[in-house]
Short mmCIF file of C-alpha atoms in Angstrom, two decimals:
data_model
loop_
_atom_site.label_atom_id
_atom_site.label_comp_id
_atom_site.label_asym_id
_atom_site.label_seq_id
_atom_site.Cartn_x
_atom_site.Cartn_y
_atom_site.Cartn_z
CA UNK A 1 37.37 -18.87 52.44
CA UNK A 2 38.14 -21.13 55.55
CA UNK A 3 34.87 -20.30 57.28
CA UNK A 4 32.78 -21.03 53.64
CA UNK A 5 34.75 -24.11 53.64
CA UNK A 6 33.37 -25.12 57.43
CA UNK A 7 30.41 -24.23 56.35
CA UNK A 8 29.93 -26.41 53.39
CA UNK A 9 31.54 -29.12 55.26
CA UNK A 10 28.62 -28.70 58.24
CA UNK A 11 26.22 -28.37 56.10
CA UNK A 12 26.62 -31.65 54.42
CA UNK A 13 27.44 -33.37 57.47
CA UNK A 14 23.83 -32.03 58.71
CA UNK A 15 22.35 -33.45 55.51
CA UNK A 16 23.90 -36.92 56.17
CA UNK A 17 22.56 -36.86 59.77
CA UNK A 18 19.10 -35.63 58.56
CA UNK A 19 19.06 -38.48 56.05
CA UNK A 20 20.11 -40.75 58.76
CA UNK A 21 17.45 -40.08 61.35
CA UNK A 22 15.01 -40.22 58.49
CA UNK A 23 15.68 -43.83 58.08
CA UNK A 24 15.63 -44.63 61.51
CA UNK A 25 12.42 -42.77 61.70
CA UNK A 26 10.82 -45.16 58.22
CA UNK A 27 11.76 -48.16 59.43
CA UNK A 28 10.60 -47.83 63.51
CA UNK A 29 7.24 -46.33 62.00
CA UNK A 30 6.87 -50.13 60.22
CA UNK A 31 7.92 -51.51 62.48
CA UNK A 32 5.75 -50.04 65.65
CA UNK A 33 3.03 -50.25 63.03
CA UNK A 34 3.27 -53.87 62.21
CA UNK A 35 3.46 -55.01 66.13
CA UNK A 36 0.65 -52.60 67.43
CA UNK A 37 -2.09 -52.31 64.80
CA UNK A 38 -1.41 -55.45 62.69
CA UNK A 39 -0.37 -57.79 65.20
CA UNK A 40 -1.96 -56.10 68.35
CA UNK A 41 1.54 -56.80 70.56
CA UNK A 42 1.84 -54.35 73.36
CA UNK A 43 5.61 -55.80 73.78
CA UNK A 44 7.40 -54.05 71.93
CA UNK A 45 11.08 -54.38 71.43
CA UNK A 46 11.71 -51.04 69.17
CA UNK A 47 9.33 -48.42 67.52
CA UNK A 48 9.64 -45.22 65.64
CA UNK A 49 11.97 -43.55 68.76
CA UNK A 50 14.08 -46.45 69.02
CA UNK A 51 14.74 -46.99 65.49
CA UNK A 52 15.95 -43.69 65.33
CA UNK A 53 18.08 -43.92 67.93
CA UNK A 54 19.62 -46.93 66.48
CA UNK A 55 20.60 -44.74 63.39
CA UNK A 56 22.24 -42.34 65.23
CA UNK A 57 24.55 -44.79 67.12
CA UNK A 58 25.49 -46.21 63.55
CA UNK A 59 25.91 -42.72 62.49
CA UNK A 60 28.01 -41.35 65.62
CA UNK A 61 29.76 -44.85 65.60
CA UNK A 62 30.92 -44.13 62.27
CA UNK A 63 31.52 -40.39 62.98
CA UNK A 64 33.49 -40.93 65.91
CA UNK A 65 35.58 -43.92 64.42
CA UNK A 66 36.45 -41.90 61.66
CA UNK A 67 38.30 -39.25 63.91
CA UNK A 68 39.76 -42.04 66.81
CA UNK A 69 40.17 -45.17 64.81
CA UNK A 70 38.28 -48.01 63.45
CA UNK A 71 37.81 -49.91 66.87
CA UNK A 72 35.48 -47.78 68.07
CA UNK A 73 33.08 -48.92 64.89
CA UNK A 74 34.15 -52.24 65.65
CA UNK A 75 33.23 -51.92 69.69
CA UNK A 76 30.25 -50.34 68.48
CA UNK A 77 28.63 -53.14 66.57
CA UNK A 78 29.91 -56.02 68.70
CA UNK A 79 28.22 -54.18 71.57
CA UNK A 80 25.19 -53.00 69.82
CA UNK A 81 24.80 -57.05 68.48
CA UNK A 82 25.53 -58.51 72.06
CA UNK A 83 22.38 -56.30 73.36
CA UNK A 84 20.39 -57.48 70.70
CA UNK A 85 21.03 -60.94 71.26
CA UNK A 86 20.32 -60.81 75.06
CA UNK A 87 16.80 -58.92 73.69
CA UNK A 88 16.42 -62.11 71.37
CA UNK A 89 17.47 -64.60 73.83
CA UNK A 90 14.69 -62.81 76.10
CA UNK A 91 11.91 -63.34 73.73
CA UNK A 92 12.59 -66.53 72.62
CA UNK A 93 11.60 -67.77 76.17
CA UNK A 94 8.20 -66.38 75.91
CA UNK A 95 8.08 -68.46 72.12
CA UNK A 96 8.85 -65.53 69.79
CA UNK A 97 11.69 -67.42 67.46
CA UNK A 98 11.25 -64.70 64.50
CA UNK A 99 14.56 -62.60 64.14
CA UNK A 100 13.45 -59.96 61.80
CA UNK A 101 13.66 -57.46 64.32
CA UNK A 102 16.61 -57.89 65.55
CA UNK A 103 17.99 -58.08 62.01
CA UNK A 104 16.31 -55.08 61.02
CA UNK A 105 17.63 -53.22 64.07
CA UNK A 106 21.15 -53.84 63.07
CA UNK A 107 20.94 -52.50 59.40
CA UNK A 108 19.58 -49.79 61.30
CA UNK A 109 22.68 -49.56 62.75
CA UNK A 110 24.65 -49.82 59.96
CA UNK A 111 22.38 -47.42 57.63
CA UNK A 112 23.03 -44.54 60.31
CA UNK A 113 26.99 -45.37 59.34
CA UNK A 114 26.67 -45.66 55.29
CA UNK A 115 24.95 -42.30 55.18
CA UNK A 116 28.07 -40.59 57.54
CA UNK A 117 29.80 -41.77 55.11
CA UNK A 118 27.52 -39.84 52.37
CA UNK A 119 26.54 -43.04 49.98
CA UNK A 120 22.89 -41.48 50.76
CA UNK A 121 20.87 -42.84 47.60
CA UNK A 122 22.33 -46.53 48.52
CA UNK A 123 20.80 -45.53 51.81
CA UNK A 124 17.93 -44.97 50.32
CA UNK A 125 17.64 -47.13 48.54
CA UNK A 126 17.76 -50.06 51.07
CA UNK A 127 16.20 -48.59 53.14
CA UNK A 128 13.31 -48.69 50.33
CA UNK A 129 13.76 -52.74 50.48
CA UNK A 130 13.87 -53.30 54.11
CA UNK A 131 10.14 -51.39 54.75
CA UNK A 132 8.95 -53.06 51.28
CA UNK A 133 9.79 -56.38 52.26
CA UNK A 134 8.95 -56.00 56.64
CA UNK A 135 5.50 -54.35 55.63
CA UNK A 136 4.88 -57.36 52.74
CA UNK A 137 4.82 -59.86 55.78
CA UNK A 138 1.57 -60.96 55.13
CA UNK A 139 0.61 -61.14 51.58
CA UNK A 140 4.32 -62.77 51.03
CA UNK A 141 3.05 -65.58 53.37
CA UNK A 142 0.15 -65.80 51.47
CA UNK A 143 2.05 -65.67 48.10
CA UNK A 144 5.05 -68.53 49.12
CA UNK A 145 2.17 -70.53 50.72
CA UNK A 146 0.39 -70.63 47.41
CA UNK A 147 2.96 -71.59 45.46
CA UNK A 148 3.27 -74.69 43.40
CA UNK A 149 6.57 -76.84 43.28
CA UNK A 150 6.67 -76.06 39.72
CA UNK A 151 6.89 -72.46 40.09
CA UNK A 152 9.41 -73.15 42.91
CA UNK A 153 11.42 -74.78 39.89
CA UNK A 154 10.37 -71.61 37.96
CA UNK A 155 12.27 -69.60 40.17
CA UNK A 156 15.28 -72.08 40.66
CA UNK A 157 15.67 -71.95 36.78
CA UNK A 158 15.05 -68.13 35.96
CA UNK A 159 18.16 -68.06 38.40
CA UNK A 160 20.48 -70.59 36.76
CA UNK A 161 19.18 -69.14 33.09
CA UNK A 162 20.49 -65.22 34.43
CA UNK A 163 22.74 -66.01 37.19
CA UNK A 164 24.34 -69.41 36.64
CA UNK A 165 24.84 -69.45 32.75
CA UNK A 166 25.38 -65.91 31.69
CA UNK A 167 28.43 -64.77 33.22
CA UNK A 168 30.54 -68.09 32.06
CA UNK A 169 29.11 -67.36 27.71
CA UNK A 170 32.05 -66.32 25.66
CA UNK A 171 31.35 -62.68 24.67
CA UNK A 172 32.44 -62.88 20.75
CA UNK A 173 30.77 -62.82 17.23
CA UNK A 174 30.73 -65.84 15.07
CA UNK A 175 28.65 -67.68 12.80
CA UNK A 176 27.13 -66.05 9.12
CA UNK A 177 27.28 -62.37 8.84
CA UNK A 178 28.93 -63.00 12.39
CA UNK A 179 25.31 -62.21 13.75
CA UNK A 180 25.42 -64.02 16.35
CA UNK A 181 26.83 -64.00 20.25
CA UNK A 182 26.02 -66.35 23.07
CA UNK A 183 26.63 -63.87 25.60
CA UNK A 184 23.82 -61.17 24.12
CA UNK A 185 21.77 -63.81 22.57
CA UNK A 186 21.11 -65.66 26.18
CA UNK A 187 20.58 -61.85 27.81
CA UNK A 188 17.59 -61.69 25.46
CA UNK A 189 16.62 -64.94 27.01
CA UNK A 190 16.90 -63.77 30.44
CA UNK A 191 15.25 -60.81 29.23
CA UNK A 192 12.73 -62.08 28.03
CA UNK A 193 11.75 -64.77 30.08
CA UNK A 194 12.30 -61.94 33.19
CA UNK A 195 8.95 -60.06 32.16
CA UNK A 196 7.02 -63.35 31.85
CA UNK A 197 7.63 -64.51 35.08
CA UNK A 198 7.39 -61.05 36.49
CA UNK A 199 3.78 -60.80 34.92
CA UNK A 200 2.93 -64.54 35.96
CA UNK A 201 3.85 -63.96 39.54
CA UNK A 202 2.17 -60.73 39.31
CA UNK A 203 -0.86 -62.44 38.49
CA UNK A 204 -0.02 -65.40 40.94
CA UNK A 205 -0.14 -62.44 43.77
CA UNK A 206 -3.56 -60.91 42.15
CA UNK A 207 -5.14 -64.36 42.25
CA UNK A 208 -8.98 -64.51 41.24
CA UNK A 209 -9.49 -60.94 42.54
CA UNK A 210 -8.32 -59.49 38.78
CA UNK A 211 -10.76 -58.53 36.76
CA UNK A 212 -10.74 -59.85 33.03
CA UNK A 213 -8.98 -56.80 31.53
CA UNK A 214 -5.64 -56.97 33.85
CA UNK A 215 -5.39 -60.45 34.06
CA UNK A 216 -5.77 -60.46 30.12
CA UNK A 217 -3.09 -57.57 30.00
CA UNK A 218 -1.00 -59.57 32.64
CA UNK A 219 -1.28 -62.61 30.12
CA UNK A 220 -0.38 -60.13 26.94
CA UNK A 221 2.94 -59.61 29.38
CA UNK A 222 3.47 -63.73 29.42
CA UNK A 223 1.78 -64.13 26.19
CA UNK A 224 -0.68 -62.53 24.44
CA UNK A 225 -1.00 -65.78 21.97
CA UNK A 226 -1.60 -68.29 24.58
CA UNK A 227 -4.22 -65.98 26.03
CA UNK A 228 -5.84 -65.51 22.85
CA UNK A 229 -5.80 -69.38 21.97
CA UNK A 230 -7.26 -70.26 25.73
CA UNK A 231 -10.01 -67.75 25.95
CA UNK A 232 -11.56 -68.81 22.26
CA UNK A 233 -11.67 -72.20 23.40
CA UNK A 234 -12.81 -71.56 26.96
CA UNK A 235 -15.70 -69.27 25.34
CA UNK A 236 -16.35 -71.38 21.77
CA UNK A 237 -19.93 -72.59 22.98
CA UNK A 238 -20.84 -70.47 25.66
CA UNK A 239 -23.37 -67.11 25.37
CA UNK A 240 -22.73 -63.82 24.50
CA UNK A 241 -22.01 -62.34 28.33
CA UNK A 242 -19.21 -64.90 28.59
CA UNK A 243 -17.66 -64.27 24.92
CA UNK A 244 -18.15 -60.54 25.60
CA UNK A 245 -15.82 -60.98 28.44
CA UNK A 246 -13.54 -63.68 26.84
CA UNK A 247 -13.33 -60.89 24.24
CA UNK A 248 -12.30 -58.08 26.67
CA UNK A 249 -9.47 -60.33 27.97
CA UNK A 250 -8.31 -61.05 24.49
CA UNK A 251 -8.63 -57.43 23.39
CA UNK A 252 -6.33 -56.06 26.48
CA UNK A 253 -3.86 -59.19 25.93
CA UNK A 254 -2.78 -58.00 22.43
CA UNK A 255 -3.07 -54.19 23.15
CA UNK A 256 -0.47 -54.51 26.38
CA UNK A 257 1.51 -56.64 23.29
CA UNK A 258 2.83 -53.50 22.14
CA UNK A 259 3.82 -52.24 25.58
CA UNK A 260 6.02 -55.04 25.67
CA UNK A 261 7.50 -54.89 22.72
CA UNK A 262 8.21 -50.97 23.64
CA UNK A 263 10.15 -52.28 26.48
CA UNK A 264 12.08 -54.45 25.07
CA UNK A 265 13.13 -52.62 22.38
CA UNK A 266 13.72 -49.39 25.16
CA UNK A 267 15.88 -51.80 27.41
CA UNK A 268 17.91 -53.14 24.10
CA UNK A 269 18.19 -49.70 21.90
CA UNK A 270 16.84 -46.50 23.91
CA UNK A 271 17.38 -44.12 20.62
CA UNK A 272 15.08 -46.75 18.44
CA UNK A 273 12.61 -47.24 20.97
CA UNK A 274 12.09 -43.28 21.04
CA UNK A 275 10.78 -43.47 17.53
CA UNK A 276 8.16 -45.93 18.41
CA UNK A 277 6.74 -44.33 22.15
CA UNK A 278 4.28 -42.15 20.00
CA UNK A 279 2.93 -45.11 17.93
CA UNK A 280 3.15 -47.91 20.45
CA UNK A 281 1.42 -46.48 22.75
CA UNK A 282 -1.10 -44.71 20.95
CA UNK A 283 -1.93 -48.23 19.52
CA UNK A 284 -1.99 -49.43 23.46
CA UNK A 285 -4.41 -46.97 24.63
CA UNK A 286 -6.81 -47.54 21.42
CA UNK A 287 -6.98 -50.96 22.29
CA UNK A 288 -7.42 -50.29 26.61
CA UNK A 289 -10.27 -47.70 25.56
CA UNK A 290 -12.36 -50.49 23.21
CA UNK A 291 -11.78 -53.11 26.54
CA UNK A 292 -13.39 -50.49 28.65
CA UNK A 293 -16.09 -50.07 26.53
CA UNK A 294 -16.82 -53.45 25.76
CA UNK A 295 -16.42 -54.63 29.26
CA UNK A 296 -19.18 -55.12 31.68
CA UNK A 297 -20.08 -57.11 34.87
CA UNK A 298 -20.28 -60.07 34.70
CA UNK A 299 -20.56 -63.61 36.67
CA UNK A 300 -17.78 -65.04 34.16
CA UNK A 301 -15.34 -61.82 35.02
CA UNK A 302 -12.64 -64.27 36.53
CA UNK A 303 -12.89 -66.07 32.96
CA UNK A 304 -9.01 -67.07 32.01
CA UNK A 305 -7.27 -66.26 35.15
CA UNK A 306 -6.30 -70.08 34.71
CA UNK A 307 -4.40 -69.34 31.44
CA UNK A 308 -1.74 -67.70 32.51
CA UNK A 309 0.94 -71.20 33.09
CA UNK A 310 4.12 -71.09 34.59
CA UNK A 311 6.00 -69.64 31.78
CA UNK A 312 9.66 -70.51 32.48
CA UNK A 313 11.84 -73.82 32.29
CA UNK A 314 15.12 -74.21 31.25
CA UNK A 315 14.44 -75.68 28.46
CA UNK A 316 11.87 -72.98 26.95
CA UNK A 317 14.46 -70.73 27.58
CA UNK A 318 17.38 -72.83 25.24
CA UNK A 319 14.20 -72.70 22.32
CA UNK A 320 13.94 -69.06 22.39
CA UNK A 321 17.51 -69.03 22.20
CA UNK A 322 17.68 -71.09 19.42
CA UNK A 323 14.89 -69.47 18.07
CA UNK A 324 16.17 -65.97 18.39
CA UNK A 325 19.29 -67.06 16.73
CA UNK A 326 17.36 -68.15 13.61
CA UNK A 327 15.39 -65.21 13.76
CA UNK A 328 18.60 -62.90 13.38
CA UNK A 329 20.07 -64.67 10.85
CA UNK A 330 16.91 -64.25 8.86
CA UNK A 331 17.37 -60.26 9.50
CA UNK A 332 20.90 -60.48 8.22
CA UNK A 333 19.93 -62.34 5.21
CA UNK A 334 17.14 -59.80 4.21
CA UNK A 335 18.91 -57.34 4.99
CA UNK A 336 22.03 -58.17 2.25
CA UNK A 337 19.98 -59.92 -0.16
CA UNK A 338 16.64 -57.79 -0.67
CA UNK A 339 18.13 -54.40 0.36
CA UNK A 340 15.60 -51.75 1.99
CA UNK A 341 13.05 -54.41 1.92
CA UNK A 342 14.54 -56.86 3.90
CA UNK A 343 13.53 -55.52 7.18
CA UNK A 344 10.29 -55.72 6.05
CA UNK A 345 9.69 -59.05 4.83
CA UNK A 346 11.60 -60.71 8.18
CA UNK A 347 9.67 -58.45 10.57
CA UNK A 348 6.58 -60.03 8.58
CA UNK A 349 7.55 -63.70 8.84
CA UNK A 350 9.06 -63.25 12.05
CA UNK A 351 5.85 -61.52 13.25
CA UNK A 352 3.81 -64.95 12.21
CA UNK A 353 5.97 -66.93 14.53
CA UNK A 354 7.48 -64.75 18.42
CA UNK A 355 6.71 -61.59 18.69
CA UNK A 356 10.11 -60.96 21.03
CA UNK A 357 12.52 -62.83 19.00
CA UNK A 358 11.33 -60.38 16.09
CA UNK A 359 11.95 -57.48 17.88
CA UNK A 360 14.75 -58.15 19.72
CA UNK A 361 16.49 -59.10 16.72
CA UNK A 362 15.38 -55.83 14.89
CA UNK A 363 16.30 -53.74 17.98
CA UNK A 364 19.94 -55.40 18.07
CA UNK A 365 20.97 -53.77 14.38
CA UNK A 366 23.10 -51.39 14.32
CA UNK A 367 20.85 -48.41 14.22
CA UNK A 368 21.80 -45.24 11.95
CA UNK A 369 20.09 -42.10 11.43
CA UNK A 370 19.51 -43.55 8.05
CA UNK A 371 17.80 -46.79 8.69
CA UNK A 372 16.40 -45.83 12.55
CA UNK A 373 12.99 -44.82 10.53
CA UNK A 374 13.24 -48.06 8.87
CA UNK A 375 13.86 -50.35 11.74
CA UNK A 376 11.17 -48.60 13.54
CA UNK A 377 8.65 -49.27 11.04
CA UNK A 378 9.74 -52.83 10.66
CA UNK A 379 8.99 -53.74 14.74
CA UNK A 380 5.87 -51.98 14.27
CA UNK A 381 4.48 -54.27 11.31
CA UNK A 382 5.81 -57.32 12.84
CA UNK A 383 3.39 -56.20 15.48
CA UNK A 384 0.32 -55.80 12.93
CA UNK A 385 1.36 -58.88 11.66
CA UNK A 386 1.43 -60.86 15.06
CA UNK A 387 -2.25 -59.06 15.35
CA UNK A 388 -3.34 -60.40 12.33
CA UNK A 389 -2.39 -63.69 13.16
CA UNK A 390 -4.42 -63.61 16.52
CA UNK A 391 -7.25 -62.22 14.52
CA UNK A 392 -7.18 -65.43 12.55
CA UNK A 393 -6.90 -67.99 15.89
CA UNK A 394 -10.04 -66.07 17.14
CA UNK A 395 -11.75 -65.98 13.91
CA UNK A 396 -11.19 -69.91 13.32
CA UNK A 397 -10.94 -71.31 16.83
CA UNK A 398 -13.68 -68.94 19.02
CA UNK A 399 -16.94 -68.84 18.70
CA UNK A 400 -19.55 -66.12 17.43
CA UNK A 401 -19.60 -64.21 20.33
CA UNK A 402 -16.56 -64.03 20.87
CA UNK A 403 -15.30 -63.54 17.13
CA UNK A 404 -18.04 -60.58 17.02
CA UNK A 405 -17.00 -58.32 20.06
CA UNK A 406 -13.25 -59.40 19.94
CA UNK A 407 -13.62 -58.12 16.09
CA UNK A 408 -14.35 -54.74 17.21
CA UNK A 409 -11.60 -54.31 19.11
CA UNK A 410 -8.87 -56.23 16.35
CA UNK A 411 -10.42 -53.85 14.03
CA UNK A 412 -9.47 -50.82 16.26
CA UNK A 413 -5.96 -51.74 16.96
CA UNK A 414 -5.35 -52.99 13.08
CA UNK A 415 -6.63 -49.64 12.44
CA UNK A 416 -4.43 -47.44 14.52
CA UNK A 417 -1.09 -49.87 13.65
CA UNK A 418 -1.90 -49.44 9.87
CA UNK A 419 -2.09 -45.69 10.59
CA UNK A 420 1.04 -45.54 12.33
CA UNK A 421 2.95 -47.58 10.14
CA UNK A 422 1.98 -44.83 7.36
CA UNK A 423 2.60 -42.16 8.67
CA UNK A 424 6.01 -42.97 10.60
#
């Protein structure tokens, strides 16, 4: 038993040490990468042997302090951070100031010493960051140096909204039907104001080189309704190549509508949202398949790319709020008043107005094996009924072009959701 003990016990500790010259390995490959082929630098301070050596000094380090006491850890990393300095310190004369080498080297270091002591997926894990973010040099640059002061603010806000505000909300129910708490109501706001600015950075970092059908499905993500609205004015007057395209845009803005509203509903009530994967998506890929077809080459492809604002400020954020709490009283209110129904009739006024606040607040009730079918069938017709009111703004506001090939594809998805919704 004592010798299938040891065994075990080696075993593992061979894992851990695999693991940890694995990292070392990742990260040096990047890195020797980055300075020979990318930046053609012959000097280099640490490649893919190096790396791994660092590793195994955190991991020994960490081994042997373990058995002899702490200091040695301790002696370790002073050591391994005075060399690194003097390495720095070295460079810095020839007019190298950037540190992320250095900095890299020691969470080496201290990578080779988390996975001795075996928290190997948080390992990973980082590890996972620290190549995303040193091989992302570049097109970050690019990205930050591109950047607006308003989206600057963007960020600065989408912070205080999740980071800031959040934690200090009193967690408690009040208010009619005691619907209502400030600490979940403002996590739909962060959570929904998360995937727009996700999907307008996105298409920040995409730039003109989208095509009309992703940056139209990257505007469904910020909204589908503001994409809809811009592209029928943009292409009102203009001939059919450009409303075929404004059409295509339009088209994969409200399909990747329903995507969203699968995710939010997934991220709020998993069991609910598995009801609605078959039909949600099913409507999605009806609506990507008509884009396809209806898309083609043109010199107006990069048509609407200019839609897609800054979604987020602070005080967007307190409207949805405020919004969302109106919306989920008007669920409540159905609900006890008009029985069965009730779902139904706020998913379809709640449909003409936010698409999230609709199904966020629809997601949020308390979901039974009784009324999960019900629910369900309620997001998806507040979904038909957003649809149909997009129809209408492209019917009324876009041209004949556009109102003629977008049609097709309205038609389509209308289709499929009516088909759905009867036979959930």
């Amino acid at each position: 038993m004592d010798d299938l003990l040891f065994t075990s016990a080696s075993t593992d500790l061979l894992v851990r040490l695999m693991v940890s010259v694995g990292i070392g390995f990742l990260i040096g490959l990047e890195r020797e990468y980055a300075k020979r082929v990318v930046e053609k630098d012959e000097h280099l301070f640490a490649g893919v042997r190096t790396y791994t050596l660092f590793t195994l000094f955190g991991f020994l380090s960490a081994f042997l302090s373990d058995h002899y006491g702490v200091w040695i850890m301790a002696a370790s990393l002073l050591g391994f951070t005075a060399m690194l300095i003097t390495a720095y310190t070295l460079t810095a004369h020839k007019g190298d100031y950037g540190g992320t080498t250095e900095l890299s080297s020691i969470l080496a270091f201290l990578l080779g010493a988390v996975c001795f002591d075996g928290h190997i997926l948080l390992a990973i894990i980082v590890t996972v960051i620290i190549t995303a973010l040193l091989s992302l040099k570049l097109p970050l640059h690019r990205f930050i140096a591109g950047l607006t002061m308003a989206e600057i603010r963007a960020f600065i806000q989408f912070v205080i909204i999740s980071a800031v505000v959040l934690p200090f909300l009193p967690d408690r129910d009040f208010g009619p039907y005691l619907v209502w708490n400030l600490k979940d109501i403002w996590s739909m706001v962060v959570l929904v104001s998360g995937i727009s600015l996700v999907a307008f950075l996105f298409t920040k970092f995409i730039g003109h080189r989208a095509g009309i059908i992703l940056t139209g499905a990257l505007g469904g993500l910020v909204s589908s309704t503001a994409v809809t609205l811009g592209l029928s004015r943009q292409a009102h007057a203009q001939n059919a190549t450009a409303g075929r395209t404004a059409a295509v845009g339009i088209i994969a803005a409200c399909t990747i509508m329903f995507l969203r509203m699968l995710l939010e509903v997934w991220v709020v009530n998993a069991p609910l949202a598995t009801r609605l994967i078959i039909p949600l998506i099913g409507i999605a890929v009806l609506g990507i398949v008509v884009a396809f077809a209806l898309h083609r080459r043109s010199p107006a492809e990069e048509t609407g790319s200019s839609l897609i604002k800054n979604p987020l400020n602070f005080w967007m954020a307190v409207q949805f709020g405020l919004l969302f709490m109106a919306v989920q009283w008007m669920v409540a209110y159905a609900m006890d008043h008009i029985g069965d129904a009730g779902p139904y009739v706020a998913s379809s006024l709640g449909g003409l107005t936010d698409i999230d606040a609709i199904t966020l607040s629809l997601a949020r009730v308390d979901t039974t094996e009784a009324n999960s079918q019900l629910l369900a069938k309620s997001i998806l017709l507040a979904g038909l009924t957003n649809t149909v009111v997009k129809t209408l703004i492209v019917t009324t506001i876009g041209g004949p072009h556009v109102r003629r090939f977008a049609g097709i594809g309205f038609g389509v998805i209308l289709a499929g959701a009516v088909t759905a919704f009867l036979l959930m």
